[in-house]
Amino acid sequence: MIYIFLSICCSVTVAVLLKLARRYQINVLQAVMWNYLAAILLSFVFFRPAIGTIAVMPSTLTVVLGILLPVLFLVLAASVRNIGIVKTDIAQRLSLFIPILAALFIFGEKFSNMRIAGLIVGFIAIFLTLFRKSSGKQEKFSYLYPVLVFIGFGVIDVIFKKLSKIELIPYTSTLMIVFCISFIVAMVILLYTIVVKKQKVQLINFACGIVLGCFNFGNILFYMKAHRALADSPSTVFAAMNMGVILLGSLVGIIMFKEKVTRINYIGITLALAAILLITLSQANAVR
């Protein structure tokens, strides 16, 4: 369980760093680019992928994933900045419903009544968690970010699942290729802002990006180690990770950043945990 705990801490720390970026005037785009450089270097150290497998031509899905990751990272940062850690983390974790729906409509998987109940409760939880009486157009528009986080992470999860089934290339090598593509995409976007918008590259953004990359990679590394350590109980890892991030993220957002959470939002958080638990139990029953 120590790996699950470390993965949860790394995941929430990424959200905290993105939240603090605005306070200390960190350029998120630059930090995101250096974040992927750190991920590439750490992949070499921990995964030790074969050079030959990395040099192969990436598939269409790999390229799409490599583009989506840095773009969604920027959306995630905007969501944390505009509506806070609590609601952004929940939107990210509830994105698991998209791959579940994909399993039903794309892969033809049969759903139990418990899983259907979990989906219904989950969608209600999304509405209640993000609900807030809005006083202006800008605030209403800001709620587009968690919606994009919800959809984006769900699509990325589906792509990751499809890539994991490809046996020609080890999954760790595929992940390394994805990081390389993401780094290039982020660099292209950054070069555009430097040339067109005359933005300056600052050393502080490099330092923050490396720190961000370490925690981002740590989240992936410890999550994989948790699955290996509890190979016979994948549902345990899945449930503990998602519920842990929601609980810890909510506590950090409310206590550390004084984020406003209404009674309706608290009901939504509770329902989000219930939804993840229902879906996890339905998965465990299906495995048996």
Short mmCIF file of C-alpha atoms in Angstrom, two decimals:
data_model
loop_
_atom_site.label_atom_id
_atom_site.label_comp_id
_atom_site.label_asym_id
_atom_site.label_seq_id
_atom_site.Cartn_x
_atom_site.Cartn_y
_atom_site.Cartn_z
CA MET A 1 0.00 0.00 0.00
CA ILE A 2 3.01 2.30 0.37
CA TYR A 3 3.25 2.62 -3.43
CA ILE A 4 -0.41 3.68 -3.64
CA PHE A 5 0.15 6.28 -0.93
CA LEU A 6 3.23 7.66 -2.72
CA SER A 7 1.37 7.80 -6.04
CA ILE A 8 -1.51 9.69 -4.41
CA CYS A 9 0.92 12.17 -2.82
CA CYS A 10 2.69 12.75 -6.15
CA SER A 11 -0.60 13.27 -8.00
CA VAL A 12 -1.91 15.82 -5.49
CA THR A 13 1.51 17.54 -5.35
CA VAL A 14 1.33 18.14 -9.11
CA ALA A 15 -2.00 19.93 -8.61
CA VAL A 16 -0.53 21.95 -5.72
CA LEU A 17 2.45 23.03 -7.84
CA LEU A 18 0.14 24.12 -10.65
CA LYS A 19 -1.91 26.08 -8.12
CA LEU A 20 1.20 27.80 -6.74
CA ALA A 21 2.48 28.64 -10.24
CA ARG A 22 0.25 31.70 -10.53
CA ARG A 23 1.15 32.98 -7.06
CA TYR A 24 4.89 32.90 -7.84
CA GLN A 25 4.47 34.00 -11.47
CA ILE A 26 5.74 30.75 -12.97
CA ASN A 27 5.24 30.34 -16.71
CA VAL A 28 3.21 27.11 -16.88
CA LEU A 29 3.99 26.45 -20.55
CA GLN A 30 7.74 26.57 -19.92
CA ALA A 31 7.39 24.44 -16.78
CA VAL A 32 5.33 21.86 -18.70
CA MET A 33 7.98 21.58 -21.41
CA TRP A 34 10.80 20.99 -18.91
CA ASN A 35 8.50 18.62 -17.03
CA TYR A 36 8.59 16.25 -20.01
CA LEU A 37 12.37 16.53 -20.25
CA ALA A 38 12.56 15.35 -16.64
CA ALA A 39 10.12 12.52 -17.45
CA ILE A 40 12.31 11.40 -20.38
CA LEU A 41 15.48 11.33 -18.27
CA LEU A 42 13.74 9.50 -15.41
CA SER A 43 12.29 6.97 -17.87
CA PHE A 44 15.83 6.11 -18.96
CA VAL A 45 16.89 5.64 -15.34
CA PHE A 46 13.94 3.58 -14.07
CA PHE A 47 12.55 1.83 -17.19
CA ARG A 48 15.84 1.30 -19.06
CA PRO A 49 14.07 0.98 -22.44
CA ALA A 50 15.99 -0.58 -25.33
CA ILE A 51 17.23 2.05 -27.78
CA GLY A 52 16.07 -0.05 -30.71
CA THR A 53 12.44 -0.05 -29.55
CA ILE A 54 12.47 3.72 -28.99
CA ALA A 55 13.79 4.42 -32.49
CA VAL A 56 10.82 2.78 -34.26
CA MET A 57 8.25 4.87 -36.11
CA PRO A 58 5.54 5.88 -33.61
CA SER A 59 1.98 4.80 -34.32
CA THR A 60 -0.87 7.24 -34.92
CA LEU A 61 -2.23 6.65 -31.41
CA THR A 62 1.20 7.33 -29.91
CA VAL A 63 1.46 10.64 -31.77
CA VAL A 64 -2.08 11.64 -30.77
CA LEU A 65 -1.31 10.83 -27.13
CA GLY A 66 1.96 12.74 -27.29
CA ILE A 67 0.08 15.82 -28.52
CA LEU A 68 -2.81 15.52 -26.09
CA LEU A 69 -0.68 15.21 -22.94
CA PRO A 70 1.00 18.66 -22.99
CA VAL A 71 -2.17 20.38 -24.24
CA LEU A 72 -4.23 18.78 -21.49
CA PHE A 73 -1.55 19.61 -18.93
CA LEU A 74 -2.06 23.29 -19.77
CA VAL A 75 -5.84 22.85 -19.49
CA LEU A 76 -5.33 21.12 -16.12
CA ALA A 77 -3.26 24.06 -14.93
CA ALA A 78 -5.94 26.52 -16.08
CA SER A 79 -8.62 24.48 -14.30
CA VAL A 80 -6.66 24.38 -11.02
CA ARG A 81 -6.04 28.12 -11.32
CA ASN A 82 -9.68 29.01 -12.05
CA ILE A 83 -11.81 26.62 -10.00
CA GLY A 84 -9.32 25.05 -7.58
CA ILE A 85 -7.72 21.72 -6.74
CA VAL A 86 -10.82 20.09 -5.22
CA LYS A 87 -13.06 20.24 -8.29
CA THR A 88 -10.27 19.71 -10.80
CA ASP A 89 -9.08 16.53 -9.07
CA ILE A 90 -12.60 15.17 -8.96
CA ALA A 91 -13.19 15.97 -12.65
CA GLN A 92 -9.93 14.18 -13.47
CA ARG A 93 -10.76 11.10 -11.39
CA LEU A 94 -14.34 10.84 -12.63
CA SER A 95 -12.99 10.77 -16.19
CA LEU A 96 -12.73 7.01 -15.63
CA PHE A 97 -16.36 6.85 -16.78
CA ILE A 98 -15.28 7.54 -20.37
CA PRO A 99 -13.11 4.40 -20.73
CA ILE A 100 -15.87 2.46 -18.98
CA LEU A 101 -18.39 3.70 -21.56
CA ALA A 102 -15.86 2.89 -24.28
CA ALA A 103 -15.69 -0.66 -22.92
CA LEU A 104 -19.46 -0.90 -23.33
CA PHE A 105 -19.93 0.70 -26.75
CA ILE A 106 -16.57 0.04 -28.44
CA PHE A 107 -15.26 -3.17 -26.93
CA GLY A 108 -18.66 -4.80 -26.35
CA GLU A 109 -18.20 -5.47 -22.63
CA LYS A 110 -21.33 -6.39 -20.67
CA PHE A 111 -22.27 -4.18 -17.74
CA SER A 112 -23.67 -5.35 -14.42
CA ASN A 113 -26.40 -3.46 -12.57
CA MET A 114 -23.82 -2.33 -10.00
CA ARG A 115 -21.63 -0.75 -12.70
CA ILE A 116 -24.62 0.99 -14.28
CA ALA A 117 -25.57 2.32 -10.84
CA GLY A 118 -22.01 3.56 -10.39
CA LEU A 119 -22.16 5.45 -13.69
CA ILE A 120 -25.46 7.11 -12.79
CA VAL A 121 -24.20 8.12 -9.34
CA GLY A 122 -20.97 9.38 -10.92
CA PHE A 123 -22.65 11.71 -13.37
CA ILE A 124 -24.82 13.12 -10.59
CA ALA A 125 -21.64 13.60 -8.54
CA ILE A 126 -20.03 15.58 -11.38
CA PHE A 127 -22.95 17.99 -11.51
CA LEU A 128 -23.15 18.48 -7.73
CA THR A 129 -19.39 18.82 -7.28
CA LEU A 130 -19.05 21.52 -9.92
CA PHE A 131 -22.31 23.26 -9.01
CA ARG A 132 -22.02 26.85 -7.93
CA LYS A 133 -24.21 29.91 -8.29
CA SER A 134 -22.45 32.03 -10.86
CA SER A 135 -22.37 35.79 -10.76
CA GLY A 136 -20.64 36.54 -14.06
CA LYS A 137 -19.86 35.31 -17.55
CA GLN A 138 -16.18 34.79 -16.82
CA GLU A 139 -16.93 32.43 -13.94
CA LYS A 140 -19.36 30.43 -16.07
CA PHE A 141 -16.73 30.14 -18.79
CA SER A 142 -14.15 28.91 -16.28
CA TYR A 143 -16.20 25.75 -15.77
CA LEU A 144 -15.31 24.72 -19.30
CA TYR A 145 -11.88 23.72 -17.95
CA PRO A 146 -12.98 20.84 -15.68
CA VAL A 147 -15.24 19.59 -18.49
CA LEU A 148 -12.21 19.49 -20.79
CA VAL A 149 -10.21 17.79 -18.01
CA PHE A 150 -12.97 15.20 -17.64
CA ILE A 151 -13.17 14.48 -21.39
CA GLY A 152 -9.44 14.79 -22.05
CA PHE A 153 -8.23 12.42 -19.34
CA GLY A 154 -10.97 9.96 -20.27
CA VAL A 155 -9.84 9.90 -23.91
CA ILE A 156 -6.19 9.62 -22.86
CA ASP A 157 -7.03 6.65 -20.63
CA VAL A 158 -8.72 4.89 -23.56
CA ILE A 159 -5.65 5.49 -25.75
CA PHE A 160 -3.32 4.22 -23.01
CA LYS A 161 -5.40 1.05 -22.72
CA LYS A 162 -5.23 0.46 -26.49
CA LEU A 163 -1.46 1.07 -26.55
CA SER A 164 -0.92 -1.33 -23.66
CA LYS A 165 -2.35 -4.13 -25.82
CA ILE A 166 0.31 -3.68 -28.51
CA GLU A 167 2.88 -6.43 -27.91
CA LEU A 168 5.42 -5.47 -30.60
CA ILE A 169 6.85 -2.69 -28.41
CA PRO A 170 7.21 -2.83 -24.59
CA TYR A 171 4.78 -0.55 -22.81
CA THR A 172 7.59 1.33 -21.06
CA SER A 173 9.22 2.08 -24.43
CA THR A 174 5.90 3.37 -25.76
CA LEU A 175 5.62 5.63 -22.73
CA MET A 176 9.12 6.93 -23.41
CA ILE A 177 8.18 7.74 -27.04
CA VAL A 178 5.07 9.55 -25.82
CA PHE A 179 7.16 11.69 -23.46
CA CYS A 180 9.53 12.58 -26.31
CA ILE A 181 6.65 13.65 -28.58
CA SER A 182 5.07 15.66 -25.75
CA PHE A 183 8.37 17.43 -25.14
CA ILE A 184 8.65 18.35 -28.84
CA VAL A 185 5.04 19.60 -28.98
CA ALA A 186 5.51 21.73 -25.86
CA MET A 187 8.76 23.08 -27.31
CA VAL A 188 7.03 24.08 -30.58
CA ILE A 189 4.30 25.92 -28.65
CA LEU A 190 6.93 27.63 -26.50
CA LEU A 191 8.99 28.67 -29.55
CA TYR A 192 5.84 30.27 -30.97
CA THR A 193 5.34 32.33 -27.81
CA ILE A 194 9.03 33.32 -27.81
CA VAL A 195 9.14 34.40 -31.46
CA VAL A 196 5.66 35.89 -31.84
CA LYS A 197 4.84 37.09 -28.32
CA LYS A 198 8.45 37.89 -27.35
CA GLN A 199 8.23 35.79 -24.20
CA LYS A 200 11.46 35.31 -22.26
CA VAL A 201 12.78 31.93 -21.15
CA GLN A 202 13.59 32.08 -17.44
CA LEU A 203 15.71 29.73 -15.34
CA ILE A 204 13.08 29.61 -12.57
CA ASN A 205 10.63 27.98 -15.00
CA PHE A 206 13.22 25.33 -15.84
CA ALA A 207 13.77 24.54 -12.16
CA CYS A 208 10.03 24.37 -11.44
CA GLY A 209 9.47 22.23 -14.53
CA ILE A 210 12.06 19.69 -13.40
CA VAL A 211 10.43 19.49 -9.95
CA LEU A 212 7.00 19.16 -11.58
CA GLY A 213 8.32 16.42 -13.88
CA CYS A 214 9.74 14.45 -10.95
CA PHE A 215 6.37 14.34 -9.18
CA ASN A 216 4.48 13.71 -12.44
CA PHE A 217 6.76 10.79 -13.25
CA GLY A 218 6.64 9.60 -9.63
CA ASN A 219 2.87 9.34 -9.92
CA ILE A 220 3.23 7.01 -12.91
CA LEU A 221 6.14 5.02 -11.47
CA PHE A 222 4.54 4.31 -8.08
CA TYR A 223 1.18 3.56 -9.73
CA MET A 224 2.86 0.90 -11.89
CA LYS A 225 4.74 -0.50 -8.88
CA ALA A 226 1.48 -0.69 -6.93
CA HIS A 227 -0.10 -2.76 -9.69
CA ARG A 228 2.90 -5.08 -9.69
CA ALA A 229 2.91 -5.43 -5.90
CA LEU A 230 -0.85 -6.12 -5.85
CA ALA A 231 -1.06 -8.01 -9.15
CA ASP A 232 -3.96 -10.14 -7.90
CA SER A 233 -5.99 -7.12 -6.72
CA PRO A 234 -6.04 -4.48 -9.49
CA SER A 235 -9.39 -3.19 -8.27
CA THR A 236 -7.83 -2.40 -4.88
CA VAL A 237 -5.19 -0.22 -6.53
CA PHE A 238 -7.78 1.44 -8.74
CA ALA A 239 -10.17 2.25 -5.88
CA ALA A 240 -7.50 3.37 -3.42
CA MET A 241 -5.82 5.62 -5.99
CA ASN A 242 -8.96 7.40 -7.17
CA MET A 243 -10.59 7.78 -3.76
CA GLY A 244 -7.27 8.74 -2.16
CA VAL A 245 -6.65 11.54 -4.65
CA ILE A 246 -10.17 12.90 -4.21
CA LEU A 247 -9.91 12.86 -0.40
CA LEU A 248 -6.36 14.23 -0.13
CA GLY A 249 -6.93 16.74 -2.93
CA SER A 250 -10.08 17.98 -1.22
CA LEU A 251 -8.34 18.34 2.14
CA VAL A 252 -5.38 20.21 0.63
CA GLY A 253 -7.64 22.50 -1.40
CA ILE A 254 -9.90 23.35 1.54
CA ILE A 255 -7.24 23.63 4.29
CA MET A 256 -4.20 24.95 2.42
CA PHE A 257 -5.84 27.16 -0.21
CA LYS A 258 -9.15 27.95 1.56
CA GLU A 259 -11.15 26.87 -1.48
CA LYS A 260 -14.88 27.43 -1.03
CA VAL A 261 -16.90 24.23 -1.02
CA THR A 262 -20.67 24.37 -0.51
CA ARG A 263 -22.87 21.76 1.11
CA ILE A 264 -23.98 20.64 -2.35
CA ASN A 265 -20.33 20.26 -3.36
CA TYR A 266 -19.68 18.10 -0.29
CA ILE A 267 -22.59 15.87 -1.31
CA GLY A 268 -21.03 15.64 -4.78
CA ILE A 269 -17.65 14.62 -3.32
CA THR A 270 -19.34 11.90 -1.26
CA LEU A 271 -21.23 10.63 -4.30
CA ALA A 272 -18.01 10.65 -6.34
CA LEU A 273 -16.40 8.31 -3.79
CA ALA A 274 -19.52 6.12 -3.79
CA ALA A 275 -19.51 5.95 -7.60
CA ILE A 276 -15.86 4.89 -7.77
CA LEU A 277 -16.48 2.28 -5.06
CA LEU A 278 -19.49 0.85 -6.94
CA ILE A 279 -17.58 0.63 -10.21
CA THR A 280 -14.57 -0.96 -8.49
CA LEU A 281 -16.75 -3.54 -6.75
CA SER A 282 -18.47 -4.36 -10.04
CA GLN A 283 -15.06 -4.85 -11.64
CA ALA A 284 -13.93 -7.11 -8.81
CA ASN A 285 -17.10 -9.21 -9.11
CA ALA A 286 -16.61 -9.48 -12.87
CA VAL A 287 -13.04 -10.79 -12.38
CA ARG A 288 -14.29 -13.46 -9.99
#
